[in-house]
PDB file of C-alpha atoms in Angstrom:
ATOM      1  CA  UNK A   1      37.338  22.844 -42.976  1.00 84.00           C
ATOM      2  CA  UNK A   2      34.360  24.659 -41.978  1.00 94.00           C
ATOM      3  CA  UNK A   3      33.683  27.663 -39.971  1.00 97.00           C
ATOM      4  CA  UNK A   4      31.078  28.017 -37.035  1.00 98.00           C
ATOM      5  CA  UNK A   5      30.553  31.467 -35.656  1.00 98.00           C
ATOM      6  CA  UNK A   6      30.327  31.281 -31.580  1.00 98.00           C
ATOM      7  CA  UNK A   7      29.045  34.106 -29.005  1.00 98.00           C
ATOM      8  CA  UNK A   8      29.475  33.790 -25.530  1.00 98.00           C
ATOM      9  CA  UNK A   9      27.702  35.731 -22.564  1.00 98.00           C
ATOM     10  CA  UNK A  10      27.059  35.573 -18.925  1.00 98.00           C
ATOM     11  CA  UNK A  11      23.105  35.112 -18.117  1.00 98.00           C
ATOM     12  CA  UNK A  12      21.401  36.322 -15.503  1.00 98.00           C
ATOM     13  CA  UNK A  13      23.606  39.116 -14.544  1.00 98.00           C
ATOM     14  CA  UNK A  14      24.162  42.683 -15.837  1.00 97.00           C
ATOM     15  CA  UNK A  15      28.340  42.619 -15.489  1.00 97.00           C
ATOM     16  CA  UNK A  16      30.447  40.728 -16.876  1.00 97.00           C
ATOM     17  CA  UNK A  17      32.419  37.659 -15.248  1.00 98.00           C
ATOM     18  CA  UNK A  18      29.161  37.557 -13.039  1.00 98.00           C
ATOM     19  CA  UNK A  19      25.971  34.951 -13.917  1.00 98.00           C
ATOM     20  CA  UNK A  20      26.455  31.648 -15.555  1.00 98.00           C
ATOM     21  CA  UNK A  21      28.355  31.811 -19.162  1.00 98.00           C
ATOM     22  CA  UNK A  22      27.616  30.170 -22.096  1.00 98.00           C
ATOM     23  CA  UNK A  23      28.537  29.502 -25.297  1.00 98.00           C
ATOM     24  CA  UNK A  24      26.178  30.068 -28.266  1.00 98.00           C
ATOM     25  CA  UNK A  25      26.982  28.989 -31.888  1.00 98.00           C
ATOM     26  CA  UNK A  26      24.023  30.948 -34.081  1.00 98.00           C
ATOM     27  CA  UNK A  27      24.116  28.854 -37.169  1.00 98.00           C
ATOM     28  CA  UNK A  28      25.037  25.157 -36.220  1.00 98.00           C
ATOM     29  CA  UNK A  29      23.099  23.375 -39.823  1.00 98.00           C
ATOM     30  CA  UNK A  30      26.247  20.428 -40.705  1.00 97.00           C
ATOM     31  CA  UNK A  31      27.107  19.896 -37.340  1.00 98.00           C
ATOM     32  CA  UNK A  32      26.195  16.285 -36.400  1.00 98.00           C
ATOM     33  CA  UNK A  33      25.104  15.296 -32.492  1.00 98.00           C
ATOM     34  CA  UNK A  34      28.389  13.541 -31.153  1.00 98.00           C
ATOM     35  CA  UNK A  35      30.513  16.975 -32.480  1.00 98.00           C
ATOM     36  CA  UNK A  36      28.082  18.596 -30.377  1.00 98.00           C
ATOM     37  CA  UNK A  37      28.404  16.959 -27.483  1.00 98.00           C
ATOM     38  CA  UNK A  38      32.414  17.383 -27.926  1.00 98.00           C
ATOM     39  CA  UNK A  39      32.070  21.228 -28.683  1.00 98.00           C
ATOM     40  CA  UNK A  40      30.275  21.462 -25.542  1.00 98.00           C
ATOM     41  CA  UNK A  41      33.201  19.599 -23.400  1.00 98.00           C
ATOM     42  CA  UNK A  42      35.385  21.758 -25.022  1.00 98.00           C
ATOM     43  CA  UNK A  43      33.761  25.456 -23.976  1.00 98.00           C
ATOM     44  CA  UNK A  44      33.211  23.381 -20.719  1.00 97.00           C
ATOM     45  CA  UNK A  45      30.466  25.924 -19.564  1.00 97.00           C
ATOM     46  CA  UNK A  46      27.721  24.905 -18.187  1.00 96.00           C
ATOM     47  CA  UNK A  47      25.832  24.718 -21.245  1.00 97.00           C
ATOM     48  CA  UNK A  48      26.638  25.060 -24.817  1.00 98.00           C
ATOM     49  CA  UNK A  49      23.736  25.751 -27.698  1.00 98.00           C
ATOM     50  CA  UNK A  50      23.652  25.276 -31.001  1.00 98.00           C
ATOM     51  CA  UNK A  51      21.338  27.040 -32.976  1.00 98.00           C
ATOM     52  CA  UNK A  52      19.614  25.705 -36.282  1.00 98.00           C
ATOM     53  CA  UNK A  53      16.540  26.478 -38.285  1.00 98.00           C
ATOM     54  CA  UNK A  54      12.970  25.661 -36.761  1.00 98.00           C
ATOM     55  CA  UNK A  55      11.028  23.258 -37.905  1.00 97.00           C
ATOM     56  CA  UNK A  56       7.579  25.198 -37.478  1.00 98.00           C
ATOM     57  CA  UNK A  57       8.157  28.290 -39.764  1.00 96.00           C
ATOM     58  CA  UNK A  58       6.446  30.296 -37.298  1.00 96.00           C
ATOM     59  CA  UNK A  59       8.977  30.244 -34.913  1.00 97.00           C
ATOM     60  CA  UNK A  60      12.507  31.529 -34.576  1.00 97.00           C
ATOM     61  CA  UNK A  61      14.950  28.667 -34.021  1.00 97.00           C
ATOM     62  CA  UNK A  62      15.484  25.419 -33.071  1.00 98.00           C
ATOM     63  CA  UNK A  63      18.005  24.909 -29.978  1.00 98.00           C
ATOM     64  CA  UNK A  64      19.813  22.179 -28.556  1.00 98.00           C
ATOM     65  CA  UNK A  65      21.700  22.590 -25.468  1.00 98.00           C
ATOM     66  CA  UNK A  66      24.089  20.301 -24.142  1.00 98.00           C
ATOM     67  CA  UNK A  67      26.404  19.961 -20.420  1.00 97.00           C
ATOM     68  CA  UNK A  68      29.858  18.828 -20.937  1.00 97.00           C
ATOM     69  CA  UNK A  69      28.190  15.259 -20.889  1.00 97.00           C
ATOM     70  CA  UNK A  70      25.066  14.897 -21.554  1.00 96.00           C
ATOM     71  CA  UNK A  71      21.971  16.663 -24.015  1.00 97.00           C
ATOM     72  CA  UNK A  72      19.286  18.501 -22.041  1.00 96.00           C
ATOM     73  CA  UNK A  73      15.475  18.959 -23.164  1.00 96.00           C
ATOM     74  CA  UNK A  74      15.122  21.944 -21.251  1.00 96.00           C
ATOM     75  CA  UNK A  75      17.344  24.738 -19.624  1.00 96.00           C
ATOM     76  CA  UNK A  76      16.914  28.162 -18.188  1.00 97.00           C
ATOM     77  CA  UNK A  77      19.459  30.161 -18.909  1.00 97.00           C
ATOM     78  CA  UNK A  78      20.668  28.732 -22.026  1.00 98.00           C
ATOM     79  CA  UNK A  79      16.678  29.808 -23.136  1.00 98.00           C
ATOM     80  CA  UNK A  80      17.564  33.089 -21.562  1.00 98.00           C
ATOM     81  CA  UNK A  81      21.255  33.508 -23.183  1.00 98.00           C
ATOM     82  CA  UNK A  82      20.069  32.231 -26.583  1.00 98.00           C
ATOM     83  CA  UNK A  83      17.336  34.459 -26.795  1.00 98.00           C
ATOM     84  CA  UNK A  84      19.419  37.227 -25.595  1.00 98.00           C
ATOM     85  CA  UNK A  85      22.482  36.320 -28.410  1.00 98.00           C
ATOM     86  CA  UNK A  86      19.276  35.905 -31.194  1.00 97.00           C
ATOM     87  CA  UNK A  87      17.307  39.517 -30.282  1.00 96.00           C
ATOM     88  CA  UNK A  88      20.542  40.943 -30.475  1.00 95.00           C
ATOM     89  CA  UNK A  89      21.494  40.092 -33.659  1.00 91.00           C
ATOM     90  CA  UNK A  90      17.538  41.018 -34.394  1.00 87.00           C
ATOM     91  CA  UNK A  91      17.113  44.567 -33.287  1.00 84.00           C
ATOM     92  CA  UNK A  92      13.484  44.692 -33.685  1.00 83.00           C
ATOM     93  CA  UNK A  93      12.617  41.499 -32.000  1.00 80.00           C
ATOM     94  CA  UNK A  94      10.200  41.740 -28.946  1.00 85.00           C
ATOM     95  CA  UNK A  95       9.130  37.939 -28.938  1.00 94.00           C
ATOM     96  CA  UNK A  96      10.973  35.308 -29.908  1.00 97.00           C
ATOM     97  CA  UNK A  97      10.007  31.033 -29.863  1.00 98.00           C
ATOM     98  CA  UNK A  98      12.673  29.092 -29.412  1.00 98.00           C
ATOM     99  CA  UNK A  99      11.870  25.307 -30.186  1.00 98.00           C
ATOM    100  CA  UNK A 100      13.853  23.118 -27.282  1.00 97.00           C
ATOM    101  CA  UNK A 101      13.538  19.139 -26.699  1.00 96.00           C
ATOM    102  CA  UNK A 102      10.409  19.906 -24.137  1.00 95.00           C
ATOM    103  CA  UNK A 103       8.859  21.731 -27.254  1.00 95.00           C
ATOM    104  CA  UNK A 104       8.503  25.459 -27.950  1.00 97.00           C
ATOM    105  CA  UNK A 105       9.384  27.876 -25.700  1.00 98.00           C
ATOM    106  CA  UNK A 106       7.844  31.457 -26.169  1.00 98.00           C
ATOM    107  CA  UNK A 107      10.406  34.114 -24.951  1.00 98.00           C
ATOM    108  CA  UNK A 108       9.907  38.177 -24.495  1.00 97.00           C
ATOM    109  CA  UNK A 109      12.384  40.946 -24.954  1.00 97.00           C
ATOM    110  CA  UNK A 110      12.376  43.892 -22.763  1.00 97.00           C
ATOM    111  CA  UNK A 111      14.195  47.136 -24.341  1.00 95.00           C
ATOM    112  CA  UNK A 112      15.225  49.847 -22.987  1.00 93.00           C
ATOM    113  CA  UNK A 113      16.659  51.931 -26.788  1.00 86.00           C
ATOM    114  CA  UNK A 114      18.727  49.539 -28.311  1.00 84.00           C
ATOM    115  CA  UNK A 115      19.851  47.871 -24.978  1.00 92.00           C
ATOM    116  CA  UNK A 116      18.221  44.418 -24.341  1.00 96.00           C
ATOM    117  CA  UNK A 117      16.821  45.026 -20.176  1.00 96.00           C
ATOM    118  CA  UNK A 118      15.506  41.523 -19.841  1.00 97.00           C
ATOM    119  CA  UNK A 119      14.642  38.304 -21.863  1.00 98.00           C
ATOM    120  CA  UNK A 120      11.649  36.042 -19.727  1.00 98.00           C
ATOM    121  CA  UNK A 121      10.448  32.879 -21.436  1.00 98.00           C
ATOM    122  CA  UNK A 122       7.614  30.793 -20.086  1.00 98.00           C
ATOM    123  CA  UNK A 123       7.901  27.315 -19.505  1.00 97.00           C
ATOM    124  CA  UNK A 124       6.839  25.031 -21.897  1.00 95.00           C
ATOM    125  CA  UNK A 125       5.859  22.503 -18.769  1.00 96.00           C
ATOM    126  CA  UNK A 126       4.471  23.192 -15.618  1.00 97.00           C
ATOM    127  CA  UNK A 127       5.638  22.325 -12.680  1.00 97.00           C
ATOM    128  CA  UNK A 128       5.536  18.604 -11.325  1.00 97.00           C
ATOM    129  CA  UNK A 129       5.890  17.429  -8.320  1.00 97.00           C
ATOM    130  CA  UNK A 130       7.375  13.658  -8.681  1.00 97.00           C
ATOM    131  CA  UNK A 131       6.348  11.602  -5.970  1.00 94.00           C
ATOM    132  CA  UNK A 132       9.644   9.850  -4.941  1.00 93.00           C
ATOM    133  CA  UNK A 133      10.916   9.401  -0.882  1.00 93.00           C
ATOM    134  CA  UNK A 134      13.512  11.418  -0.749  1.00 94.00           C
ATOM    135  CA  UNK A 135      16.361   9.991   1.366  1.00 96.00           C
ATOM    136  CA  UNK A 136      16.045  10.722   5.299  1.00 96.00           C
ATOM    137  CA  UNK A 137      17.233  14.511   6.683  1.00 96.00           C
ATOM    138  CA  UNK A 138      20.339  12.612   8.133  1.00 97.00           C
ATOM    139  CA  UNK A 139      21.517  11.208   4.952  1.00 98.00           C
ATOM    140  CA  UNK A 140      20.840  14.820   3.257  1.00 98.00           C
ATOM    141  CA  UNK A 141      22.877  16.659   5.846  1.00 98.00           C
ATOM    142  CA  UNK A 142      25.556  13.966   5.225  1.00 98.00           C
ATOM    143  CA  UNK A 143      25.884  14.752   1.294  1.00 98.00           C
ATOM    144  CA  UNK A 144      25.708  18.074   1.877  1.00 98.00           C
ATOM    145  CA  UNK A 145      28.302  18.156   4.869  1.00 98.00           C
ATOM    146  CA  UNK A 146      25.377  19.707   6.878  1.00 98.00           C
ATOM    147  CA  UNK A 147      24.108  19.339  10.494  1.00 98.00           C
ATOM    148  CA  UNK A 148      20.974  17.144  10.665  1.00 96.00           C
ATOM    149  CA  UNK A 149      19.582  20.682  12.582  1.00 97.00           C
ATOM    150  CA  UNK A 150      20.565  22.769   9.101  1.00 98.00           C
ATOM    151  CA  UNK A 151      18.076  20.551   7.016  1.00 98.00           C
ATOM    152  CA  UNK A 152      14.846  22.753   7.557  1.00 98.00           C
ATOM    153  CA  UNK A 153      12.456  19.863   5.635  1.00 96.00           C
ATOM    154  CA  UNK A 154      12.317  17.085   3.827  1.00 96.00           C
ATOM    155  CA  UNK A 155      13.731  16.830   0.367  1.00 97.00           C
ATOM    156  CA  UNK A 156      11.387  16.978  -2.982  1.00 98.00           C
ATOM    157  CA  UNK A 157      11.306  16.339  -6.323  1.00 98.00           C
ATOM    158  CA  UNK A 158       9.938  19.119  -8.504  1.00 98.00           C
ATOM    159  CA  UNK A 159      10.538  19.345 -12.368  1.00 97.00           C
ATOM    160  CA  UNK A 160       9.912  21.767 -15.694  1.00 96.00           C
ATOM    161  CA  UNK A 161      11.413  19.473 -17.782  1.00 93.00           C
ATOM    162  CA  UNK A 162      14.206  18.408 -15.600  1.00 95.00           C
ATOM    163  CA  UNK A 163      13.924  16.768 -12.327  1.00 97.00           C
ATOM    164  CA  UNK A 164      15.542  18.659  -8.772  1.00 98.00           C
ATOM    165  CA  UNK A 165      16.144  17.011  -5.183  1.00 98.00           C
ATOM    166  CA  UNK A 166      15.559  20.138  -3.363  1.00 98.00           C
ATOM    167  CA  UNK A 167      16.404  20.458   0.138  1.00 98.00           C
ATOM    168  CA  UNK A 168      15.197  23.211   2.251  1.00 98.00           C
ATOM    169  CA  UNK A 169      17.835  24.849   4.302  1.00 98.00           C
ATOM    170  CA  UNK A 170      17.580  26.116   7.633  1.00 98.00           C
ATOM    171  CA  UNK A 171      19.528  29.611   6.937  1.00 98.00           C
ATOM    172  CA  UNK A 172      21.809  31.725   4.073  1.00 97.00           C
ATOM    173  CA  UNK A 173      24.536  30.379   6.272  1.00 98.00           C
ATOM    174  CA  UNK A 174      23.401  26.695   5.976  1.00 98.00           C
ATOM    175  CA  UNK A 175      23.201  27.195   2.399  1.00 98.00           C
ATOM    176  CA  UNK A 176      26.701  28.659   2.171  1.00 97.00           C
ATOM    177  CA  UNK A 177      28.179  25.735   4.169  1.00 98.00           C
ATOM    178  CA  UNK A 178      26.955  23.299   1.790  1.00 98.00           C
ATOM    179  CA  UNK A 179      29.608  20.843   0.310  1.00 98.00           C
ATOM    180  CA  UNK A 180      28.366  18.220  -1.999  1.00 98.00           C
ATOM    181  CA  UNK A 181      29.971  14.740  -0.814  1.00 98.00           C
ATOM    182  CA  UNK A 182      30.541  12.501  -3.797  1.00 98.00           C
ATOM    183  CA  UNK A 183      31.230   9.619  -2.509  1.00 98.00           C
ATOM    184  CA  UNK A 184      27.521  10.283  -0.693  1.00 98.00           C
ATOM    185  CA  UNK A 185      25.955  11.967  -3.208  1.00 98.00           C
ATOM    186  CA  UNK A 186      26.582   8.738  -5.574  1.00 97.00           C
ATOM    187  CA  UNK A 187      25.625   6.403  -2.399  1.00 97.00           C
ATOM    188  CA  UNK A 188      22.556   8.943  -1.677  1.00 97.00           C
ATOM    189  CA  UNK A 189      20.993   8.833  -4.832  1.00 97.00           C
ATOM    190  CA  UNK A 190      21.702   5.938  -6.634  1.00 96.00           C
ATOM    191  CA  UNK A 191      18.955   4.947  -8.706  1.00 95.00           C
ATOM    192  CA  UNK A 192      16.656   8.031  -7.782  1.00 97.00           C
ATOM    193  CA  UNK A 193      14.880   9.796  -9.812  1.00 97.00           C
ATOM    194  CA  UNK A 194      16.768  13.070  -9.467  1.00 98.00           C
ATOM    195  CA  UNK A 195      20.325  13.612  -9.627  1.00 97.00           C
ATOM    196  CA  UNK A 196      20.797  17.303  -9.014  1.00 98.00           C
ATOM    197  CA  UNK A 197      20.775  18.615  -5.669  1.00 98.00           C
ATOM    198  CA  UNK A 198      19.453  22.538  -5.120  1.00 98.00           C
ATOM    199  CA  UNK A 199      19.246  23.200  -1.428  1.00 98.00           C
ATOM    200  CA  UNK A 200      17.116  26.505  -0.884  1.00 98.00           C
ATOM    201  CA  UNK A 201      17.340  28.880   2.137  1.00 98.00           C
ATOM    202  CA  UNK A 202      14.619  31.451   1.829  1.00 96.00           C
ATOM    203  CA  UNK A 203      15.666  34.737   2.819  1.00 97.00           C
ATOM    204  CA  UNK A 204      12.297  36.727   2.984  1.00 95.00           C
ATOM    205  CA  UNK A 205       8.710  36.170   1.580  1.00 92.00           C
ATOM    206  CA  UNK A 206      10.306  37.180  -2.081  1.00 96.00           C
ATOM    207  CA  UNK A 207      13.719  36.632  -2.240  1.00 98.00           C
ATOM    208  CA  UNK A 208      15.660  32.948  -2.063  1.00 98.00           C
ATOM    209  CA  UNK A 209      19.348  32.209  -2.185  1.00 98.00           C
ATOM    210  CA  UNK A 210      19.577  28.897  -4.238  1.00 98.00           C
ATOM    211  CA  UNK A 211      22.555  26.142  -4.813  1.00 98.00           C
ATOM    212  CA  UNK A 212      22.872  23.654  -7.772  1.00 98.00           C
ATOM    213  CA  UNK A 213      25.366  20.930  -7.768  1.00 98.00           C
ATOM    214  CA  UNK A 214      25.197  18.645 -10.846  1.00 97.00           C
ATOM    215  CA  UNK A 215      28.653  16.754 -11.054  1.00 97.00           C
ATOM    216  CA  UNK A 216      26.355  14.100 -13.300  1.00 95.00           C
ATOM    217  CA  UNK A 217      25.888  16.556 -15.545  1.00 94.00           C
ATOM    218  CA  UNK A 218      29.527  17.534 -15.534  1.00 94.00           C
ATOM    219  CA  UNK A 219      29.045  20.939 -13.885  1.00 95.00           C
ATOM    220  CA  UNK A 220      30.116  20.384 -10.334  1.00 96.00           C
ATOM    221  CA  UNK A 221      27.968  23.505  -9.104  1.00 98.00           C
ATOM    222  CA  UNK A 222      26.385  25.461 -11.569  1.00 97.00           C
ATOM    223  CA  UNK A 223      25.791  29.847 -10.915  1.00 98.00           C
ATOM    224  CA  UNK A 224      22.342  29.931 -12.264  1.00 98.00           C
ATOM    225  CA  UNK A 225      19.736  27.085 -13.260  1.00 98.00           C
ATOM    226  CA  UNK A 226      16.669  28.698 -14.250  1.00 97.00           C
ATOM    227  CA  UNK A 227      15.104  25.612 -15.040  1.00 97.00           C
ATOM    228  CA  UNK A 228      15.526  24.303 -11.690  1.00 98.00           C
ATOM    229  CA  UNK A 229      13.839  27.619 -10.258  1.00 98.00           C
ATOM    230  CA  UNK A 230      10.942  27.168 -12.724  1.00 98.00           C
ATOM    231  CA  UNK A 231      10.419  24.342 -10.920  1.00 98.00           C
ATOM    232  CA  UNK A 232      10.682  25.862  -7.822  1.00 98.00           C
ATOM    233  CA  UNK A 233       7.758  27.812  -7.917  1.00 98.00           C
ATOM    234  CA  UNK A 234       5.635  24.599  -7.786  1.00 97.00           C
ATOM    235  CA  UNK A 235       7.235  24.191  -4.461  1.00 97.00           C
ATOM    236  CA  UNK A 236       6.390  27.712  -3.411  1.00 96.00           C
ATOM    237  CA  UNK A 237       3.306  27.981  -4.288  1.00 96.00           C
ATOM    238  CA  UNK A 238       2.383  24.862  -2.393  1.00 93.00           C
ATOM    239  CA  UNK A 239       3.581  26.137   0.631  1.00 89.00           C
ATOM    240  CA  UNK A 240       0.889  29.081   0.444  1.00 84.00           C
ATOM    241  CA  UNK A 241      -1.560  27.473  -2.189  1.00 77.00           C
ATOM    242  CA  UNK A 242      -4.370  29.847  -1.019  1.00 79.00           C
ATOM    243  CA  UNK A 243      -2.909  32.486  -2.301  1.00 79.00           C
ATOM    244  CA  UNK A 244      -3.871  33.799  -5.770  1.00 85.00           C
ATOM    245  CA  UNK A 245      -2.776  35.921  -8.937  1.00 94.00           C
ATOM    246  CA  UNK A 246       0.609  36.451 -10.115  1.00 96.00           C
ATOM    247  CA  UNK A 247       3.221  35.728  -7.590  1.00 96.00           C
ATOM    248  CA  UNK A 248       6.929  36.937  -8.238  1.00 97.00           C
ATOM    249  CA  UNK A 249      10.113  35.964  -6.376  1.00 98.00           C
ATOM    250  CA  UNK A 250      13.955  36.861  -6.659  1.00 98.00           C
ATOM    251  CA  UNK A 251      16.148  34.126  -6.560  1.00 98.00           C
ATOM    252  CA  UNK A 252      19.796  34.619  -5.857  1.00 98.00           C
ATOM    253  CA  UNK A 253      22.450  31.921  -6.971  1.00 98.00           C
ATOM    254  CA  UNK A 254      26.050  31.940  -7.735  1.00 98.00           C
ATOM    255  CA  UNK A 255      27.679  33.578  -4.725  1.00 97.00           C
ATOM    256  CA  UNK A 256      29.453  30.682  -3.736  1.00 96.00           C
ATOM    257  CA  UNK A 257      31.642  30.197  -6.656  1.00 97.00           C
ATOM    258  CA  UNK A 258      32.259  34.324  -7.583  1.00 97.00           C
ATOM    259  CA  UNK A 259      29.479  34.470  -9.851  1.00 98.00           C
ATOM    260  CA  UNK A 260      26.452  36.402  -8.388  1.00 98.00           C
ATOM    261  CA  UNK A 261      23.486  35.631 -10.367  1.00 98.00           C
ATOM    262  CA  UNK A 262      19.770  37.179 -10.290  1.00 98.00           C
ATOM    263  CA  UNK A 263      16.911  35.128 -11.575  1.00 98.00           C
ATOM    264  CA  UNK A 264      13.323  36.676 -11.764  1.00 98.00           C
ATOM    265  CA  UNK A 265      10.487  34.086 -11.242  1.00 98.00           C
ATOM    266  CA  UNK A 266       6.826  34.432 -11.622  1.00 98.00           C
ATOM    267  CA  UNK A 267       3.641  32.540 -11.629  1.00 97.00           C
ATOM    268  CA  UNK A 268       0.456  32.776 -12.150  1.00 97.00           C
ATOM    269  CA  UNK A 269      -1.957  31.223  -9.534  1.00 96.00           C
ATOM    270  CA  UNK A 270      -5.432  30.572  -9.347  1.00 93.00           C
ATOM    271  CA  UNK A 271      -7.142  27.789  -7.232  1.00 90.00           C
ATOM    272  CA  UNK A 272      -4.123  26.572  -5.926  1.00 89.00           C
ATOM    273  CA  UNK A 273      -2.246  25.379  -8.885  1.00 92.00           C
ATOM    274  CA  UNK A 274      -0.148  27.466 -10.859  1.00 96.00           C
ATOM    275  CA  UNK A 275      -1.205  28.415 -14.267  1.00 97.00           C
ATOM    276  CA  UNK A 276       1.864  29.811 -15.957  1.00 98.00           C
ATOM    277  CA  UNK A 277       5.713  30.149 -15.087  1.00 98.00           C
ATOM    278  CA  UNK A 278       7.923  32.847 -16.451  1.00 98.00           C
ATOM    279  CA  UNK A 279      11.806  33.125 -16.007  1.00 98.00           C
ATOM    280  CA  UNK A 280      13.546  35.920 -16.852  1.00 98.00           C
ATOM    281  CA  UNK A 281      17.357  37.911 -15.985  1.00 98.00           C
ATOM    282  CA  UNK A 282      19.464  39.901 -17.813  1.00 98.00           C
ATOM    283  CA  UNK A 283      22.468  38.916 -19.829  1.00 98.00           C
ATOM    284  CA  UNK A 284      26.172  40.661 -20.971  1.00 98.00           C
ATOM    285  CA  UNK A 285      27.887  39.465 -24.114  1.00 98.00           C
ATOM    286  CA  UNK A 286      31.207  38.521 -23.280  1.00 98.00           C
ATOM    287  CA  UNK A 287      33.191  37.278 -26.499  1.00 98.00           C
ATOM    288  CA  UNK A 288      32.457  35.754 -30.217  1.00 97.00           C
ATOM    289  CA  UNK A 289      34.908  34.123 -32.378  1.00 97.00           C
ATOM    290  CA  UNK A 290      35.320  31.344 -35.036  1.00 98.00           C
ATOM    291  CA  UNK A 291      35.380  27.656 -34.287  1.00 97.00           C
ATOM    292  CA  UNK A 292      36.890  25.710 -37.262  1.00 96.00           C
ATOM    293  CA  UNK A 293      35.831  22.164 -37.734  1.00 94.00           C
TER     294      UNK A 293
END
């Protein structure tokens, strides 16, 4: 029997029982894929990682994250969480490069003493826009058991690494009436190119209150996807492409399910196109035990 050492911690928050948990084994050499993938079901968090050696010296670690179903190449705040669990166990470490399935992701560490204040990463990808039809308003508003009147615009595909439907909501109270259908969700999107649904309501010209339901995934709505709001800033920025220089936003998530979450989102815009994306939130450890295999 061997032993695995686990931490867990919730991201994007600075209390406990707030943010999105997750599970992070620090040393996972000897465990094979499909083990994985079960270990992962079995913390049934949002996301699981398992951390190994990288395979470019000059980096810090390899990481593989996984749903309860299904490997990702890219995820926010398993990037943020892992880096978080790592630094900590490295009290010196301002910059860490965590290698991911999208490829290597640099991350920076904000102290404060010997408290970890923030970890940010930038995204290995930029922003995409995938050029897909998105179903009609009606059919939106019918997934989300909306009013055709609480879909503000039509749906788009944006992705970092991972592809989002999002669906711009009329109001915070649209957004908080949301209920993902199933039965249309499956009907809805069958055979698109995106799966997970993030409606967004934005609040002021900084701040957004976000949604992510992902029942293909396994997480039927998830606190805090920072991948899905690296994305997003593609979709801000085109709504105000003239505007350049480093653009920041504060996107809310969680509140729905009893887990406020904060996300921090920049990027760096010049031309019209943004340059760089960074993601960043602050994360509490929770628990760390032994998981024998």
């Amino acid at each position: 029997m061997n032993a695995f050492h686990y931490v867990t911690c919730d991201v994007f928050t600075d209390r406990q029982f707030s943010g999105n948990q997750l599970a992070v084994l620090t040393d996972a050499r000897g465990i094979d894929e499909a083990t994985m993938q079960s270990i992962a079901r079995e913390f049934n968090f949002s996301e699981t990682t398992f951390v190994t050696p990288p395979a470019d010296a000059r980096h810090t670690a390899r990481v593989r994250i996984f749903t309860p179903r299904r490997e990702l190449p890219f995820a926010g705040h398993p990037t943020v969480g892992t880096a978080f669990v790592l630094a900590s166990l490295q009290p010196t470490a301002s910059d860490l490069v965590l290698e991911e399935n999208v490829g290597p992701i640099p991350v920076h560490i904000e102290r404060d003493g010997g408290r970890i204040v923030r970890c940010t990463f930038t995204t290995a990808r930029l922003p995409e826009r995938i050029e897909a039809r998105a179903p009609p308003r009606a059919a939106l508003a019918d997934m989300l058991q909306l009013d055709a009147a609480d879909i503000a615009a039509p749906g788009e595909v944006w992705s970092c690494g991972v592809p989002y439907l999002m669906i711009p909501l009329a109001s915070a109270n649209s957004l908080l009436r949301a209920q993902l259908d199933l039965t249309r969700w499956r009907d809805t999107l069958s055979g698109f190119v995106a799966h997970e649904v993030y409606p967004i309501a934005q609040i002021d010209e900084s701040t957004l209150q976000v949604r992510m339901f992902a029942p293909g995934a396994g997480v039927a709505e998830d606190p805090a996807t920072g991948s899905a709001a690296a994305a997003l800033a593609g979709w801000l920025v085109r709504q105000a492409p003239d505007r350049s220089g480093t653009r920041r936003w504060t996107v809310l998530q969680g509140e729905a399910v009893g887990r406020p979450s904060r996300i921090e989102l920049e990027a760096d815009v010049r031309d019209g196109a943004v340059r760089a994306v960074r993601v960043g939130g602050a994360s509490v450890m929770v628990s760390e035990g032994t998981l024998r295999l």
